[in-house]
PDB file of C-alpha atoms in Angstrom:
ATOM      1  CA  ALA P 101     -91.462  68.702-189.952  1.00 93.00           C
ATOM      2  CA  ALA P 102     -88.863  66.094-189.181  1.00 93.00           C
ATOM      3  CA  PHE P 103     -86.350  68.561-189.766  1.00 94.00           C
ATOM      4  CA  HIS P 104     -87.969  71.094-187.599  1.00 95.00           C
ATOM      5  CA  ASP P 105     -88.811  69.088-184.541  1.00 94.00           C
ATOM      6  CA  ALA P 106     -85.419  67.254-184.530  1.00 94.00           C
ATOM      7  CA  HIS P 107     -83.282  70.767-184.491  1.00 93.00           C
ATOM      8  CA  TYR P 108     -85.968  72.636-182.138  1.00 92.00           C
ATOM      9  CA  PRO P 109     -87.544  69.796-179.741  1.00 92.00           C
ATOM     10  CA  ASN P 110     -88.426  72.114-177.007  1.00 88.00           C
ATOM     11  CA  ILE P 111     -89.942  75.017-178.361  1.00 92.00           C
ATOM     12  CA  TYR P 112     -93.779  76.758-178.629  1.00 93.00           C
ATOM     13  CA  TRP P 113     -93.407  76.711-182.293  1.00 94.00           C
ATOM     14  CA  ASN P 114     -93.090  73.153-183.016  1.00 95.00           C
ATOM     15  CA  SER P 115     -93.800  71.956-186.597  1.00 95.00           C
ATOM     16  CA  GLN P 116     -97.669  71.382-186.359  1.00 96.00           C
ATOM     17  CA  ARG P 117     -97.972  74.819-184.150  1.00 96.00           C
ATOM     18  CA  ILE P 118     -96.359  76.293-187.434  1.00 96.00           C
ATOM     19  CA  PHE P 119     -98.508  74.500-189.437  1.00 96.00           C
ATOM     20  CA  ASP P 120    -101.554  75.313-187.985  1.00 97.00           C
ATOM     21  CA  HIS P 121    -100.620  78.940-188.528  1.00 95.00           C
ATOM     22  CA  LEU P 122     -98.816  78.776-191.758  1.00 94.00           C
ATOM     23  CA  ASP P 123     -99.992  82.084-193.023  1.00 93.00           C
ATOM     24  CA  LEU P 124     -97.926  83.837-190.103  1.00 93.00           C
ATOM     25  CA  TRP P 125     -94.518  82.309-191.425  1.00 95.00           C
ATOM     26  CA  ASN P 126     -92.211  82.188-193.626  1.00 94.00           C
ATOM     27  CA  ILE P 127     -89.987  78.728-194.254  1.00 96.00           C
ATOM     28  CA  TYR P 128     -86.752  78.508-196.057  1.00 96.00           C
ATOM     29  CA  VAL P 129     -84.718  75.425-196.693  1.00 95.00           C
ATOM     30  CA  VAL P 130     -81.690  74.046-198.249  1.00 92.00           C
ATOM     31  CA  ILE P 131     -81.979  70.615-199.486  1.00 92.00           C
ATOM     32  CA  GLU P 132     -79.123  68.769-201.261  1.00 89.00           C
ATOM     33  CA  ASN P 133     -80.046  64.741-202.365  1.00 89.00           C
ATOM     34  CA  GLN P 134     -83.378  65.469-201.446  1.00 92.00           C
ATOM     35  CA  LYS P 135     -82.392  66.035-197.599  1.00 91.00           C
ATOM     36  CA  ILE P 136     -82.867  69.248-195.363  1.00 94.00           C
ATOM     37  CA  MET P 137     -79.626  70.551-194.883  1.00 93.00           C
ATOM     38  CA  GLY P 138     -80.645  73.737-193.018  1.00 93.00           C
ATOM     39  CA  ASN P 139     -83.604  75.782-192.329  1.00 95.00           C
ATOM     40  CA  ILE P 140     -84.391  79.519-191.416  1.00 96.00           C
ATOM     41  CA  PHE P 141     -88.068  80.327-189.990  1.00 96.00           C
ATOM     42  CA  ILE P 142     -89.385  83.385-189.662  1.00 96.00           C
ATOM     43  CA  ARG P 143     -92.528  84.828-188.169  1.00 95.00           C
ATOM     44  CA  MET P 144     -94.098  87.860-190.051  1.00 90.00           C
ATOM     45  CA  ASN P 145     -96.315  90.438-187.934  1.00 89.00           C
ATOM     46  CA  GLY P 146     -97.389  93.441-190.297  1.00 88.00           C
ATOM     47  CA  SER P 147     -93.923  95.572-190.835  1.00 90.00           C
ATOM     48  CA  GLU P 148     -91.866  93.589-188.547  1.00 93.00           C
ATOM     49  CA  ALA P 149     -90.353  89.909-188.548  1.00 94.00           C
ATOM     50  CA  GLU P 150     -88.818  87.996-186.115  1.00 95.00           C
ATOM     51  CA  ILE P 151     -86.571  85.041-187.284  1.00 96.00           C
ATOM     52  CA  PHE P 152     -87.432  82.248-184.633  1.00 95.00           C
ATOM     53  CA  GLY P 153     -84.619  79.644-185.672  1.00 94.00           C
ATOM     54  CA  LEU P 154     -81.511  79.160-187.793  1.00 95.00           C
ATOM     55  CA  SER P 155     -80.140  75.396-188.106  1.00 93.00           C
ATOM     56  CA  ILE P 156     -77.831  73.851-190.250  1.00 92.00           C
ATOM     57  CA  ASP P 157     -77.609  69.741-190.143  1.00 90.00           C
ATOM     58  CA  GLU P 158     -74.488  68.445-188.016  1.00 85.00           C
ATOM     59  CA  SER P 159     -73.714  66.349-190.806  1.00 81.00           C
ATOM     60  CA  TYR P 160     -73.319  69.307-193.745  1.00 78.00           C
ATOM     61  CA  GLN P 161     -71.237  72.069-192.324  1.00 75.00           C
ATOM     62  CA  ARG P 162     -70.655  74.253-195.372  1.00 69.00           C
ATOM     63  CA  ASP P 163     -69.101  77.685-195.235  1.00 68.00           C
ATOM     64  CA  ASN P 164     -71.420  80.615-195.569  1.00 79.00           C
ATOM     65  CA  LEU P 165     -74.869  78.358-195.085  1.00 89.00           C
ATOM     66  CA  GLU P 166     -76.181  80.542-192.557  1.00 92.00           C
ATOM     67  CA  LEU P 167     -75.071  83.507-194.587  1.00 92.00           C
ATOM     68  CA  ASP P 168     -76.980  82.039-197.776  1.00 92.00           C
ATOM     69  CA  LEU P 169     -80.410  81.530-195.712  1.00 94.00           C
ATOM     70  CA  LEU P 170     -80.278  85.035-194.092  1.00 94.00           C
ATOM     71  CA  SER P 171     -79.347  86.600-197.332  1.00 93.00           C
ATOM     72  CA  THR P 172     -82.282  85.048-199.132  1.00 93.00           C
ATOM     73  CA  SER P 173     -84.880  85.551-196.288  1.00 94.00           C
ATOM     74  CA  MET P 174     -83.730  89.182-195.867  1.00 93.00           C
ATOM     75  CA  LYS P 175     -84.253  89.683-199.747  1.00 91.00           C
ATOM     76  CA  ASP P 176     -87.461  88.343-199.598  1.00 87.00           C
ATOM     77  CA  CYS P 177     -88.579  90.519-196.209  1.00 86.00           C
ATOM     78  CA  PHE P 178     -87.509  93.919-198.412  1.00 86.00           C
ATOM     79  CA  LEU P 179     -89.668  92.761-200.989  1.00 84.00           C
ATOM     80  CA  LYS P 180     -92.303  92.402-198.378  1.00 85.00           C
ATOM     81  CA  ASP P 181     -92.038  96.104-196.593  1.00 83.00           C
ATOM     82  CA  ILE P 182     -90.466  94.670-193.650  1.00 89.00           C
ATOM     83  CA  GLU P 183     -89.227  97.466-191.715  1.00 90.00           C
ATOM     84  CA  HIS P 184     -87.452  95.507-188.987  1.00 92.00           C
ATOM     85  CA  VAL P 185     -86.520  91.918-188.182  1.00 95.00           C
ATOM     86  CA  LEU P 186     -85.242  90.972-184.857  1.00 93.00           C
ATOM     87  CA  PHE P 187     -82.841  87.752-184.329  1.00 94.00           C
ATOM     88  CA  PHE P 188     -81.821  86.200-181.049  1.00 91.00           C
ATOM     89  CA  VAL P 189     -78.490  84.615-181.822  1.00 91.00           C
ATOM     90  CA  ASN P 190     -76.754  81.896-179.512  1.00 86.00           C
ATOM     91  CA  GLU P 191     -73.898  83.720-178.457  1.00 86.00           C
ATOM     92  CA  ASP P 192     -71.648  80.555-178.718  1.00 86.00           C
ATOM     93  CA  ASP P 193     -72.647  80.125-182.257  1.00 88.00           C
ATOM     94  CA  GLN P 194     -70.115  82.235-184.146  1.00 90.00           C
ATOM     95  CA  ARG P 195     -70.871  80.897-187.012  1.00 90.00           C
ATOM     96  CA  GLN P 196     -74.521  82.481-186.657  1.00 91.00           C
ATOM     97  CA  ILE P 197     -72.869  85.955-185.204  1.00 92.00           C
ATOM     98  CA  ASP P 198     -70.828  86.475-188.349  1.00 92.00           C
ATOM     99  CA  ALA P 199     -73.311  85.667-190.850  1.00 93.00           C
ATOM    100  CA  THR P 200     -75.747  88.077-188.943  1.00 93.00           C
ATOM    101  CA  LEU P 201     -73.011  90.898-188.853  1.00 94.00           C
ATOM    102  CA  GLU P 202     -72.264  90.193-192.413  1.00 93.00           C
ATOM    103  CA  ILE P 203     -75.420  90.502-193.537  1.00 92.00           C
ATOM    104  CA  GLY P 204     -76.067  93.915-192.119  1.00 93.00           C
ATOM    105  CA  PHE P 205     -77.737  93.049-188.566  1.00 93.00           C
ATOM    106  CA  LYS P 206     -76.357  95.470-185.828  1.00 93.00           C
ATOM    107  CA  GLN P 207     -76.631  94.369-182.151  1.00 90.00           C
ATOM    108  CA  ILE P 208     -78.736  96.422-179.938  1.00 89.00           C
ATOM    109  CA  ASP P 209     -78.531  94.612-176.616  1.00 85.00           C
ATOM    110  CA  THR P 210     -77.769  91.182-174.544  1.00 82.00           C
ATOM    111  CA  TYR P 211     -80.182  88.802-173.429  1.00 80.00           C
ATOM    112  CA  ARG P 212     -79.894  85.658-171.382  1.00 77.00           C
ATOM    113  CA  CYS P 213     -82.337  82.599-171.112  1.00 78.00           C
ATOM    114  CA  TYR P 214     -82.270  80.610-168.093  1.00 78.00           C
ATOM    115  CA  ARG P 215     -84.034  77.644-167.268  1.00 75.00           C
ATOM    116  CA  ILE P 216     -84.924  75.095-164.091  1.00 80.00           C
ATOM    117  CA  LYS P 217     -86.264  71.843-164.251  1.00 80.00           C
ATOM    118  CA  LEU P 218     -88.573  70.809-161.764  1.00 84.00           C
TER     119      LEU P 218
END
């Protein structure tokens, strides 16, 4: 929960909401020396899934950690008969883009999110 809320501070699916609906989610973590270094969390919905987040701790940057998380989670999705997986990737995160393309995702659209502070 601490890793999740620190890396995704302003999203609807905070750690408490995920915990309250844990049956909807697959959560994968990379742990080294009893510390979480990265995670990916995926919401399952019938034959479809959506990756809501993939994050690597800034203090631990290792080549292909994003690819490791994507590879493991996609293998599990395949075993659960998931037909489609959707992932909105930040266009400024080249490591995620590279890992996403390497695992076989295809870009299907462009998307920009805007926010205003009131």
